[in-house]
Short mmCIF file of C-alpha atoms in Angstrom, two decimals:
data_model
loop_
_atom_site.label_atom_id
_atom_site.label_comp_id
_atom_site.label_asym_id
_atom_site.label_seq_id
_atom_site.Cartn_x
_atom_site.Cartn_y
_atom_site.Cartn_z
CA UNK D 263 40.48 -29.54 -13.08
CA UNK D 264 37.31 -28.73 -10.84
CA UNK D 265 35.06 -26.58 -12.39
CA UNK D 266 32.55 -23.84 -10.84
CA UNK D 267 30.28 -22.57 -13.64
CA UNK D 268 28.74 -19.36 -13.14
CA UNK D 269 25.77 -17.71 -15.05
CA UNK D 270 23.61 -14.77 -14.54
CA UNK D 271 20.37 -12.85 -16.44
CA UNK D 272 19.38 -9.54 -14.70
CA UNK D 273 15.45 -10.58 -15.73
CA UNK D 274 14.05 -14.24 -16.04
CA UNK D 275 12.44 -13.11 -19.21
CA UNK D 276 15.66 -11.64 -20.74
CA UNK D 277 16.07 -13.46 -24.18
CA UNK D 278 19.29 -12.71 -25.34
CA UNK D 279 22.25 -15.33 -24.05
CA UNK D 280 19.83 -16.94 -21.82
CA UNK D 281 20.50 -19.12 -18.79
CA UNK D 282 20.22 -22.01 -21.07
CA UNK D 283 22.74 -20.69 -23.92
CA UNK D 284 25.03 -19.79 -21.24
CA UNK D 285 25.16 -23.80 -19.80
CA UNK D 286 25.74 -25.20 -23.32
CA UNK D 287 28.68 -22.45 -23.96
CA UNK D 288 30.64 -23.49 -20.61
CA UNK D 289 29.89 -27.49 -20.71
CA UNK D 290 31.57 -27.09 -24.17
CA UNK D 291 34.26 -25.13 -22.58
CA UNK D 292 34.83 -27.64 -20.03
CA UNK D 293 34.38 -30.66 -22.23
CA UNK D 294 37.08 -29.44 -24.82
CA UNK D 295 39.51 -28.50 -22.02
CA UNK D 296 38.88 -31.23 -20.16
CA UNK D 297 37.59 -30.38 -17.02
CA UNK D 298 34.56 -31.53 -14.80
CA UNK D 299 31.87 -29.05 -13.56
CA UNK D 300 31.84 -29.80 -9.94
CA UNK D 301 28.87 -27.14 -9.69
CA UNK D 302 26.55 -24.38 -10.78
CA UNK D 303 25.85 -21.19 -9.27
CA UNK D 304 23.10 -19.89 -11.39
CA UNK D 305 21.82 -16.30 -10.43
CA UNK D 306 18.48 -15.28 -11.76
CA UNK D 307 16.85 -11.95 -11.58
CA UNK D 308 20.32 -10.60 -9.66
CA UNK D 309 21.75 -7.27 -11.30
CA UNK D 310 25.01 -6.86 -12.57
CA UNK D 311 25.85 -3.98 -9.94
CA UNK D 312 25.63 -6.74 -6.95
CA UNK D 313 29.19 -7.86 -5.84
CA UNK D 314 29.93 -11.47 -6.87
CA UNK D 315 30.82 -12.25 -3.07
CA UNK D 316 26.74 -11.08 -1.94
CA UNK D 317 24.96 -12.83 -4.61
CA UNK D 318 22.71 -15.44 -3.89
CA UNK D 319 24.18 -18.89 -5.51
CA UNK D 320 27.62 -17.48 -6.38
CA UNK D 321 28.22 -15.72 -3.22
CA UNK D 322 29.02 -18.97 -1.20
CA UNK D 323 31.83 -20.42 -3.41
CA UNK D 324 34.16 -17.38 -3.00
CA UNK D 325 33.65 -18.48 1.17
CA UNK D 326 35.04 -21.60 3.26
CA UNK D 327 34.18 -24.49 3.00
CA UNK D 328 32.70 -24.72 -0.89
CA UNK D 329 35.68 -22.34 -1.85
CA UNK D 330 37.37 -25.52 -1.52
CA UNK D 331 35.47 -27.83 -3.72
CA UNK D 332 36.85 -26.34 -7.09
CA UNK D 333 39.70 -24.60 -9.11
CA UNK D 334 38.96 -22.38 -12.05
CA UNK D 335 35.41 -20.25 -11.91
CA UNK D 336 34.21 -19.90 -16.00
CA UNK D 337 31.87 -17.70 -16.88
CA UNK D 338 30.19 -17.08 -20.42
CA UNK D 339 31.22 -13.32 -20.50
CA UNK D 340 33.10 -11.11 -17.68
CA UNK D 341 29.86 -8.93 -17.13
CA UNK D 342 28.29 -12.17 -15.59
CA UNK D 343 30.70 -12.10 -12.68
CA UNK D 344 30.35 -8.32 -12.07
CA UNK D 345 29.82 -5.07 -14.01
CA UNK D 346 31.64 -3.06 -11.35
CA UNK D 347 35.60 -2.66 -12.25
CA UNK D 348 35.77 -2.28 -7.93
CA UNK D 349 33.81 -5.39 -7.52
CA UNK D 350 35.79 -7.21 -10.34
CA UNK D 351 39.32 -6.16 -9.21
CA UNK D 352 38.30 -7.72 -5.68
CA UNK D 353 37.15 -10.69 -7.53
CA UNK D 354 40.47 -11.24 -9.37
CA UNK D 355 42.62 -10.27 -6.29
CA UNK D 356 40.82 -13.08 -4.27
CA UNK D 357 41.21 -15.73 -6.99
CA UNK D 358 45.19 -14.65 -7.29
CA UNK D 359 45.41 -15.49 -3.69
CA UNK D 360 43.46 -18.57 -3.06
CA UNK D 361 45.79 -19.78 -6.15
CA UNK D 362 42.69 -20.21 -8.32
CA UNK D 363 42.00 -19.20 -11.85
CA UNK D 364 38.90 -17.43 -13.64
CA UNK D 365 38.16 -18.15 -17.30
CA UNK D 366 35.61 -15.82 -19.28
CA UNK D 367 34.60 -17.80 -22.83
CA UNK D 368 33.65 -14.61 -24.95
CA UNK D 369 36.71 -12.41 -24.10
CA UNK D 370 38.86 -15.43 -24.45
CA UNK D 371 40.12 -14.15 -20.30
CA UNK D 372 42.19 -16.63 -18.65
CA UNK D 373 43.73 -14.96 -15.33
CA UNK D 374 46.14 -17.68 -15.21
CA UNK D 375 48.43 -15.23 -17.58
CA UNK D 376 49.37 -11.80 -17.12
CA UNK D 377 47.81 -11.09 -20.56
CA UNK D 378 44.19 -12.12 -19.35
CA UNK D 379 44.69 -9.94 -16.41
CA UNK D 380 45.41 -6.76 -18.39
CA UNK D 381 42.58 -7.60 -20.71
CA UNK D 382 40.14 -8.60 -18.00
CA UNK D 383 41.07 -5.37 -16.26
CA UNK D 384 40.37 -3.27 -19.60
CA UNK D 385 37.05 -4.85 -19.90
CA UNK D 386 35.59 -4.44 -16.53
CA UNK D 387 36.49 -0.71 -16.79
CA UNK D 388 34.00 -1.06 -20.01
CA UNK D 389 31.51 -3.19 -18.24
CA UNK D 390 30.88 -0.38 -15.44
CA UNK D 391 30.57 2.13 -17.94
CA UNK D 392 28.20 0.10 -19.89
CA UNK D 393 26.34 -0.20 -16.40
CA UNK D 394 26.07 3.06 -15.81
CA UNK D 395 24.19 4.01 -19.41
CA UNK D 396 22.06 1.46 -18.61
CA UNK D 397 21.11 3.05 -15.45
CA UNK D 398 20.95 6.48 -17.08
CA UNK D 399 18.69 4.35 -19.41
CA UNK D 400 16.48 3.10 -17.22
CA UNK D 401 15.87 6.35 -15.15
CA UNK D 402 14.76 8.17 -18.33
CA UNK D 403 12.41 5.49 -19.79
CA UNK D 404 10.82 5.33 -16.16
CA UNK D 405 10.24 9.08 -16.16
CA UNK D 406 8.72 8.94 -19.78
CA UNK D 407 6.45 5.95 -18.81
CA UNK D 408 5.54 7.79 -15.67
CA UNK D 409 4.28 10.69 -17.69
CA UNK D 410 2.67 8.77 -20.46
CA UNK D 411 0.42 6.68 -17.26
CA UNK D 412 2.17 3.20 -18.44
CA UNK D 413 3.10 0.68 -15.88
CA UNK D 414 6.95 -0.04 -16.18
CA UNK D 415 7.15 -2.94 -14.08
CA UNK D 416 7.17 -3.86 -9.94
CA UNK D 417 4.57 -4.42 -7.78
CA UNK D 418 1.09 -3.37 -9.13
CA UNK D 419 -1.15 -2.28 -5.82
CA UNK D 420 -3.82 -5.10 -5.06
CA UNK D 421 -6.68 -5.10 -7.37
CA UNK D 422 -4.60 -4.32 -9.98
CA UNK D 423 -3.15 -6.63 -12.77
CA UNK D 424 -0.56 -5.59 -15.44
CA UNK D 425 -1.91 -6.04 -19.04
CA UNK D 426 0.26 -6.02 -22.49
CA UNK D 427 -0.97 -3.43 -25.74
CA UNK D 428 0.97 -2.67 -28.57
CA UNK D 429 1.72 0.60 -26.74
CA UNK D 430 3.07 -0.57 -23.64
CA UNK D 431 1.81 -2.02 -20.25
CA UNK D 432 -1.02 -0.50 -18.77
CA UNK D 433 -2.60 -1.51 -15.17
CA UNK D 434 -6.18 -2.70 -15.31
CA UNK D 435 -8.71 -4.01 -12.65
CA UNK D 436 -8.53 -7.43 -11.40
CA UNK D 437 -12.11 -8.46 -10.75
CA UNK D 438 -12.01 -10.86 -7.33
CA UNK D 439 -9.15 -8.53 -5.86
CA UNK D 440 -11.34 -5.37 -6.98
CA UNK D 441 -14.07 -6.97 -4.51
CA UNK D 442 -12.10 -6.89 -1.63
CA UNK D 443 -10.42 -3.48 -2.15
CA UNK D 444 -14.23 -2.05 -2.29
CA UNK D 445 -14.92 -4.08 0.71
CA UNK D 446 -11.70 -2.46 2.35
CA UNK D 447 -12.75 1.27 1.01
CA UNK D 448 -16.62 0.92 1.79
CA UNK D 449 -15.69 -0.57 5.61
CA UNK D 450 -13.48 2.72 6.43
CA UNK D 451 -16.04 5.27 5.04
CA UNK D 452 -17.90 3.83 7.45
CA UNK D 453 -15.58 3.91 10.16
CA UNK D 454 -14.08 0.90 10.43
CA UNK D 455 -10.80 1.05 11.47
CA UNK D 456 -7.77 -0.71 9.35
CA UNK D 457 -6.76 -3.00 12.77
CA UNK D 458 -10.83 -4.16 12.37
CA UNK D 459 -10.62 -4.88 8.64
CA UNK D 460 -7.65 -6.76 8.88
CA UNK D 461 -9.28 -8.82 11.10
CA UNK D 462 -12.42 -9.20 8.96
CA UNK D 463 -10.32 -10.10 5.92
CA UNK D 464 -8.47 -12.42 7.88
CA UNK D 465 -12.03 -14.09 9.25
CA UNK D 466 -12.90 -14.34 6.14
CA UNK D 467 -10.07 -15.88 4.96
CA UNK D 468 -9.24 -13.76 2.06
CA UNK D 469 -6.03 -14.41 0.95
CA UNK D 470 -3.41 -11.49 0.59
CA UNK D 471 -1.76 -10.48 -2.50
CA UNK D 472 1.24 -12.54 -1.59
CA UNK D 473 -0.91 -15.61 -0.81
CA UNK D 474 -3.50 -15.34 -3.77
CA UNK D 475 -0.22 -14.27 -6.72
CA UNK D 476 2.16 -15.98 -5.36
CA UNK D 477 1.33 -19.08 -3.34
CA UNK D 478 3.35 -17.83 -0.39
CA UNK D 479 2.09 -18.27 3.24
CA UNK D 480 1.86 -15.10 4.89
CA UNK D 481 0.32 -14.25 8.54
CA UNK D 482 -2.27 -12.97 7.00
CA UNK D 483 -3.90 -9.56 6.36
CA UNK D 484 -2.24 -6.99 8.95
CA UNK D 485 -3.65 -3.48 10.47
CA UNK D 486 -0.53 -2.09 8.96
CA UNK D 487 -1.16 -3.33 5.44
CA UNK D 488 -4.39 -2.11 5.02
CA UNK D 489 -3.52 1.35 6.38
CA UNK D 490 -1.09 1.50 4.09
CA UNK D 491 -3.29 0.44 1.04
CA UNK D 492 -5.94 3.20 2.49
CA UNK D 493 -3.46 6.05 1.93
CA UNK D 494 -1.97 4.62 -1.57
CA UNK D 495 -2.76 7.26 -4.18
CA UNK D 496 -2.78 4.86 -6.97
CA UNK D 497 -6.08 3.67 -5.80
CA UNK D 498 -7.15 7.06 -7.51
CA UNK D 499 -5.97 6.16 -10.93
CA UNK D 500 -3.36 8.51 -10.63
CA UNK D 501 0.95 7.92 -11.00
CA UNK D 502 2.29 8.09 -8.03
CA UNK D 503 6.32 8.08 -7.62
CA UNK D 504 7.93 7.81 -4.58
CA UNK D 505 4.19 8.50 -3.01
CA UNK D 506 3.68 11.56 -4.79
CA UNK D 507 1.69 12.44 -7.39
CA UNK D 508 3.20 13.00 -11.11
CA UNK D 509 1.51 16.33 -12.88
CA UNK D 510 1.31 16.69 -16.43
CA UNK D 511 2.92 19.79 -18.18
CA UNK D 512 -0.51 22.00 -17.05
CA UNK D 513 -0.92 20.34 -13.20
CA UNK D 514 -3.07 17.53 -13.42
CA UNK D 515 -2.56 14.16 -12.10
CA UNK D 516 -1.00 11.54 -15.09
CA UNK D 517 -4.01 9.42 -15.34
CA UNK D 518 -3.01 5.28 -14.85
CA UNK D 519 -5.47 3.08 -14.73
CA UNK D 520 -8.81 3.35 -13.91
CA UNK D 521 -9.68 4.29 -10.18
CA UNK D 522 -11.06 2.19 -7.27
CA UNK D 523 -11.97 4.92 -5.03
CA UNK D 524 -12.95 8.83 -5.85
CA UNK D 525 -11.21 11.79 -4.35
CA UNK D 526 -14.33 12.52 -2.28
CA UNK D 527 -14.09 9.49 -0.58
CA UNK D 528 -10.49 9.25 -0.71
CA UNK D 529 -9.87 12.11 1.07
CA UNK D 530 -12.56 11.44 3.53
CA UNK D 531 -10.78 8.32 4.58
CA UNK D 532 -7.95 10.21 5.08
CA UNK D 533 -9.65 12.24 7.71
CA UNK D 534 -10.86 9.34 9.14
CA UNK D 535 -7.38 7.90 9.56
CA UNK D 536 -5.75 10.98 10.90
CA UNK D 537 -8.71 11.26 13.92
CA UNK D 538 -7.56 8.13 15.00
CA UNK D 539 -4.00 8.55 14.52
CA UNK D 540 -3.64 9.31 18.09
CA UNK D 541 -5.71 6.42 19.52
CA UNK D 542 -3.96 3.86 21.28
CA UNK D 543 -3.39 1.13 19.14
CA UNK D 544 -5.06 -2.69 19.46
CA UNK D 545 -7.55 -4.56 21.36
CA UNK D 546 -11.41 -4.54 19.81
CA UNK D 547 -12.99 -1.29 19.08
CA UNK D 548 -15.38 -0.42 21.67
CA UNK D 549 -19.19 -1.35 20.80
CA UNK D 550 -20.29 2.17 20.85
CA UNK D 551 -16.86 4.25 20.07
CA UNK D 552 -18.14 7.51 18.27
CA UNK D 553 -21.62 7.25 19.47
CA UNK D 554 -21.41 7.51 22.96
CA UNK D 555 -20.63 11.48 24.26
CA UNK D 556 -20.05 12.93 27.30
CA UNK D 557 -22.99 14.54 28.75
CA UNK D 558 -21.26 17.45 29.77
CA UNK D 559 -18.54 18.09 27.27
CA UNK D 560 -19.90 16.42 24.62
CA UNK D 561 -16.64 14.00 23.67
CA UNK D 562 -16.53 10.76 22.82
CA UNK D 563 -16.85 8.42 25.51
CA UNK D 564 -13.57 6.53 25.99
CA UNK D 565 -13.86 2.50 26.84
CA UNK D 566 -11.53 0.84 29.58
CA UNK D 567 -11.96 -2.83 30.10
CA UNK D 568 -10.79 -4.77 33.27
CA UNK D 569 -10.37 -8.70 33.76
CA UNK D 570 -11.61 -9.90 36.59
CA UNK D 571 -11.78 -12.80 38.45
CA UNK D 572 -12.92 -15.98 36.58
CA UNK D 573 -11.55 -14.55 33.10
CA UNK D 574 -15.00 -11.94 33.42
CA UNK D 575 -13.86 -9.12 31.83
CA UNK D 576 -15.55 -5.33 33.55
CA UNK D 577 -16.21 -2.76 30.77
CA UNK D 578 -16.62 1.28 32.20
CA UNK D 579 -16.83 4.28 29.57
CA UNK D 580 -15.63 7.21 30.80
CA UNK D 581 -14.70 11.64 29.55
CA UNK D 582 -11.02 11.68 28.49
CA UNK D 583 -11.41 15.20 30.04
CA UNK D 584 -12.44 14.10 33.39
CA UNK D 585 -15.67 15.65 33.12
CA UNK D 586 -18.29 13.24 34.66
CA UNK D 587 -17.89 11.84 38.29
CA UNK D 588 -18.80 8.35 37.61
CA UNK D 589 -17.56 5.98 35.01
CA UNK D 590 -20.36 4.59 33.09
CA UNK D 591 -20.91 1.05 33.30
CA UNK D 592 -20.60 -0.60 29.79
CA UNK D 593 -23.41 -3.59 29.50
CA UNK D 594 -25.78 -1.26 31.36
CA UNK D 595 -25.27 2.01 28.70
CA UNK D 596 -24.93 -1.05 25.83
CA UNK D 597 -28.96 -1.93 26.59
CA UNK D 598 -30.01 1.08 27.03
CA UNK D 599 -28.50 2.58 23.64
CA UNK D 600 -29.59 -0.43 21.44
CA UNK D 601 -33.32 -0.12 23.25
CA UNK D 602 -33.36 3.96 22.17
CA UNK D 603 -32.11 3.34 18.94
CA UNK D 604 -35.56 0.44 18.40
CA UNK D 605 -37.51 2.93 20.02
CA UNK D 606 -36.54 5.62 18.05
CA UNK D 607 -35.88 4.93 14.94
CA UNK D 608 -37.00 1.08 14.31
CA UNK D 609 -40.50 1.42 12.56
CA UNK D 610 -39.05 4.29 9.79
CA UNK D 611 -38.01 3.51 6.56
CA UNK D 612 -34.54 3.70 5.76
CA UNK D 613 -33.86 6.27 3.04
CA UNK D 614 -31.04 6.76 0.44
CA UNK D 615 -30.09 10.68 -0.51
CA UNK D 616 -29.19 9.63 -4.69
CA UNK D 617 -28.41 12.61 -7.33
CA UNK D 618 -30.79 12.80 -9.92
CA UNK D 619 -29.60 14.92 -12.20
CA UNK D 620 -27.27 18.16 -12.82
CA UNK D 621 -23.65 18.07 -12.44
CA UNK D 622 -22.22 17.71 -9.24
CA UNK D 623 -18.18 18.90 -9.72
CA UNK D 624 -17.17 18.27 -5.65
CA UNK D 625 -15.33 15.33 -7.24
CA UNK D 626 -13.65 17.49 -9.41
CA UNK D 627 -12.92 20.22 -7.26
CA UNK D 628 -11.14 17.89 -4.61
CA UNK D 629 -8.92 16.37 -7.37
CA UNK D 630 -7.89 19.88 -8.19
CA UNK D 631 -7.51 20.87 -4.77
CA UNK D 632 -5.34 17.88 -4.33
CA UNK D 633 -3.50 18.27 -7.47
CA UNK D 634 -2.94 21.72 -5.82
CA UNK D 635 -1.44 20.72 -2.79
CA UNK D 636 0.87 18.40 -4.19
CA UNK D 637 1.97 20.62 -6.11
CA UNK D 638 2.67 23.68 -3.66
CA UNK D 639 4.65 20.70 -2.02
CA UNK D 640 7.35 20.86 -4.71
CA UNK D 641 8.29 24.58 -4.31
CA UNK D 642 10.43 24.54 -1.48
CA UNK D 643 12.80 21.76 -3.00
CA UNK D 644 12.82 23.66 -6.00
CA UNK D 645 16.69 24.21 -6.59
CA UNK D 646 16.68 26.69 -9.67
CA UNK D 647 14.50 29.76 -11.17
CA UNK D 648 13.07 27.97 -14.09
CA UNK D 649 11.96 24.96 -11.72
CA UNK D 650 10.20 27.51 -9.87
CA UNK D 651 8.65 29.26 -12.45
CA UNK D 652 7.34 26.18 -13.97
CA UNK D 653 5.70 25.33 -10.82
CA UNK D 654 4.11 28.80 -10.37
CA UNK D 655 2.24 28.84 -13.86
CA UNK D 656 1.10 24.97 -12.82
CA UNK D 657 -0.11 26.60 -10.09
CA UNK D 658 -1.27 29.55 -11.33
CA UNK D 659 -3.29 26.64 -14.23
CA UNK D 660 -4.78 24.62 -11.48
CA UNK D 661 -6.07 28.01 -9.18
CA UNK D 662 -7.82 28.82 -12.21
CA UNK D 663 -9.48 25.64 -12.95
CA UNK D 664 -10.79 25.33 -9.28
CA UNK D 665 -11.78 29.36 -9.61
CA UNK D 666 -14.10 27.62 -12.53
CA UNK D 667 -15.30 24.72 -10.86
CA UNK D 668 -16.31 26.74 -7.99
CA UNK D 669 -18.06 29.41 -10.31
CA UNK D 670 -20.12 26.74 -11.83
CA UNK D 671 -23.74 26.99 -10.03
CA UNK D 672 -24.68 24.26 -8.25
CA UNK D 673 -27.69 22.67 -10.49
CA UNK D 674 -27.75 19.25 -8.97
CA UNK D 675 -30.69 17.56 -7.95
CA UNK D 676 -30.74 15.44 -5.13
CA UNK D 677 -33.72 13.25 -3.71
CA UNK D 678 -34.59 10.92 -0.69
CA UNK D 679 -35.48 7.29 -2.37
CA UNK D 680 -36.96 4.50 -0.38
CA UNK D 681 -35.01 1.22 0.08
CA UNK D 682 -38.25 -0.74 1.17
CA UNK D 683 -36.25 -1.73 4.44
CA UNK D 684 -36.62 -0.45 8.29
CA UNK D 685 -34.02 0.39 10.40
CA UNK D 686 -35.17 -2.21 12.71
CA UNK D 687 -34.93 -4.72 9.27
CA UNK D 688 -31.29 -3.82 9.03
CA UNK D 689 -30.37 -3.61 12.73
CA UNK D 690 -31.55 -6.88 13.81
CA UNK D 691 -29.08 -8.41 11.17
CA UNK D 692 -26.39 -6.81 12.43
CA UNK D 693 -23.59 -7.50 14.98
CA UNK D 694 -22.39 -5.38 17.51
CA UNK D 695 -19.78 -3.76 15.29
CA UNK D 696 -22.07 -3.47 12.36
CA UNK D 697 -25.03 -1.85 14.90
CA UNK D 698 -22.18 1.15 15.73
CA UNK D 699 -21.56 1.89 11.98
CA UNK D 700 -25.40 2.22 11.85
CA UNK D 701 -25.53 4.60 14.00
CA UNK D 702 -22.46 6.54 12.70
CA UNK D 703 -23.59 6.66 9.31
CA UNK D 704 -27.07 8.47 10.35
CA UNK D 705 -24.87 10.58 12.52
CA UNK D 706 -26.73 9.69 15.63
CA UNK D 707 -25.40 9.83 19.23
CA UNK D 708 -26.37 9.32 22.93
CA UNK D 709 -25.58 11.71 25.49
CA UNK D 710 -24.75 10.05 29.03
CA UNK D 711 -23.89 10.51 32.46
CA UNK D 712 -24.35 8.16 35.50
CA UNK D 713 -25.66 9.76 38.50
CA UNK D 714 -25.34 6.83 41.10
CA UNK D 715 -21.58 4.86 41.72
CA UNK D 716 -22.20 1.16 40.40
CA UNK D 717 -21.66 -1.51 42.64
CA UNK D 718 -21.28 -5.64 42.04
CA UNK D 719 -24.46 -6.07 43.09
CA UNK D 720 -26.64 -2.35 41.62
CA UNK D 721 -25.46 -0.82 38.52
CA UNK D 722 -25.36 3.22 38.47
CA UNK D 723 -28.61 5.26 37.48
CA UNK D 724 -28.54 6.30 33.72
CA UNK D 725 -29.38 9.66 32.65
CA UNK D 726 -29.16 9.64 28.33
CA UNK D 727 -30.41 11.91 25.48
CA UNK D 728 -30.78 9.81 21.93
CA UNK D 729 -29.79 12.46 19.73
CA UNK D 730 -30.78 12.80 16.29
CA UNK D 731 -29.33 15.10 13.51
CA UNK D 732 -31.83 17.81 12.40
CA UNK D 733 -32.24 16.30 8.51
CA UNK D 734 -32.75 12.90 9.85
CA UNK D 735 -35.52 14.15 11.87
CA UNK D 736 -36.73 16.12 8.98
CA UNK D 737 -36.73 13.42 6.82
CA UNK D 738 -38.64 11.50 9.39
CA UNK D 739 -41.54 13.48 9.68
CA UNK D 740 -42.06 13.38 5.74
#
């Protein structure tokens, strides 16, 4: 008779009874039976919990036409066809009535006799129980990991590789990924958004995670991605489980791996993100978004572009609050900015502000503050009185290590240090993208109104303040 031989691992690592083990017991089967395997449907890396009629390779035999192509399905052990005494009755019932038979080697099952159907019925009741502790299993040795800061398997974040000690797994840094992820940090501290990186990446042609671990061709790196990797806590160092943080018994974040990004910075991209949540979505950012304000209001200038005829495209800022009576023409305002900003600010040095000594704890007080606020998250899905005490003295733990930090005076030194560069060095390397998150980073604007209606053939009359923040101009005068 026609053979379909079925075999299944729930891992591609798992050892015991392998894939191969599992061939040699059914071609011995069939050879000292004499029958002919007509097929294989080999499932790898499929749980037992799947029903045989949805999984991958098997899945198509129990359905017209390859139901057709064979008579008895053997399988090494019952627990290979299904651990689920639901799925398995369904499984027997459809075999019964497309007059087929099911053979299981170990149990010695052979549903062609009423015998083999009592005894496969028995076992599958076993099998889901068996499932079940293995789930229970698996829930509590994830929790453990999760508060000893082991990786227990998945999909480590990007930049991240899992690495073997006696101990357990443990995530560490993956050097040419760990580029790109500063890259990706450093451009949205300085107010790049994640639609602008993704195109940078993509430029670049840095391969994503997909592409670089698994040779899979992907459409590349995607605003949405990169947003996503921007708010991933793990970046921090920190477990995360179903994104939120896990504490330790006395509040504190289960340390990881070692972080990519501090909470400063972290949670200053976070701002970042949320002030543009609102913003309509695509296109290119506009060349002077953030530095441009309204002269009367003091907004941001908002860009809208128009195509003309000839495939021109007409750029106008104008006050989201209606404030100014003219839009502002964009190439004009453009010039005029970028010749301030030489005039301005070209011939001075560019400075760095570094810490030179003391002990600066902001770093530390935002990880407690955060710690904090994950934490006061919990309380209202606490369900009992001892879940809610526990979380009060974490709280109660964490208020008084941030009543400490904050008590700690303030001894840091900090100092201007020369780079040896001039702004007009740096800005004439620049594009126009990089020449905006110049000026954003010194915190300068330009105040602007036009006076005069443009026209095709006169642009409007400019009226604009350069405006420079009081310890940049103190710092200039040094």
């Amino acid at each position: 008779m026609r053979v379909l031989a079925r075999t299944r691992i729930s891992r591609s690592t798992e050892e015991s009874t392998s894939i191969a083990r599992q061939r040699e017991l059914i071609e011995n089967w069939a050879q000292e039976n004499d029958h002919e395997i007509v097929a294989w449907a080999e499932d790898l890396d499929v749980s037992g919990s799947i029903s045989p009629f949805d999984a991958l390779e098997l899945g198509p035999y129990l359905k017209e036409p390859l139901s057709a192509e064979w008579e008895i399905l053997v399988a090494w052990k019952l627990d290979r066809l299904a651990r689920n005494s639901i799925n398995t009755h369904k499984l027997f019932a459809w075999i019964i009535e497309q007059d087929k038979t099911l053979v299981c080697i170990s149990e010695n099952i052979d549903l062609g006799t009423w015998v083999g159907r009592m005894v496969a019925s028995a076992i599958s009741g076993v099998a889901e129980g068996e499932l079940e502790a293995i789930r229970e299993r698996t829930k509590a040795t994830k929790e453990k990991m999760r508060r000893d800061g082991k990786w227990f398997g998945g999909k480590p974040p990007y930049g991240y590789v899992p690495v073997k000690y006696l101990e357990g797994w443990k995530l560490e840094k993956e050097p040419e990924e760990q580029e790109v992820v500063q890259k990706i940090f450093g451009m949205a501290l300085d107010g790049v958004s994640a639609w602008a990186i993704a195109k940078w990446l993509n430029n670049e042609k840095i391969p994503t995670a997909t592409e670089s671990r698994w040779r899979k061709k992907t459409q590349g790196w995607q605003g949405e991605t990169v947003r996503q990797m921007l708010r991933n806590k793990a970046y921090l160092g920190w477990t995360t489980h179903e994104k939120s943080l896990v504490l330790d018994a006395v509040g504190n974040p289960v340390e990881k791996c070692e972080p990519s990004i501090s909470a400063k910075d972290f949670n200053r991209i976070q701002e970042l993100l949320r002030s543009r949540s609102n913003r309509p979505t695509g296109g290119d950012t506009s060349p002077l978004l953030g530095v441009l304000k309204c002269w009367d209001c003091g907004q941001n200038m908002h860009i809208r572009r128009q195509k003309m005829a000839g495939g021109k495209v007409n750029e106008a800022y104008y006050c989201p609050q209606e404030h100014l009576p003219h839009a502002v023409s964009g190439e004009p305002v453009k010039q005029r900015v970028y010749e301030l900003f030489e005039q301005e600010l070209g011939d001075h040095e560019i400075m760095e502000h570094r810490i030179i000594s003391g002990r600066d704890t902001s770093e530390e007080l935002a990880e407690a503050n955060q710690a904090y606020e994950e934490l006061s998250g919990y309380l209202s899905s606490a369900l009992n009185k001892n879940a809610r005490r526990l979380l009060h003295q974490q709280l109660n733990q964490i208020s008084e290590r941030i009543k400490n930090l904050e008590s700690i005076p303030d001894k840091t030194v900090r100092e201007w240090v020369s780079t040896g560069r001039r702004y007009i060095d740096e800005w004439n390397e620049l594009n126009e993208e990089g020449k905006r998150l110049l000026m954003l980073r010194h915190e300068v604007s330009v105040r602007v109104r036009q006076l005069t209606k443009s026209s095709w053939k006169t642009p409007g009359i400019l009226e604009t303040e350069f405006c420079i923040p009081q310890q940049l101009k103190d710092r200039l005068q040094t």
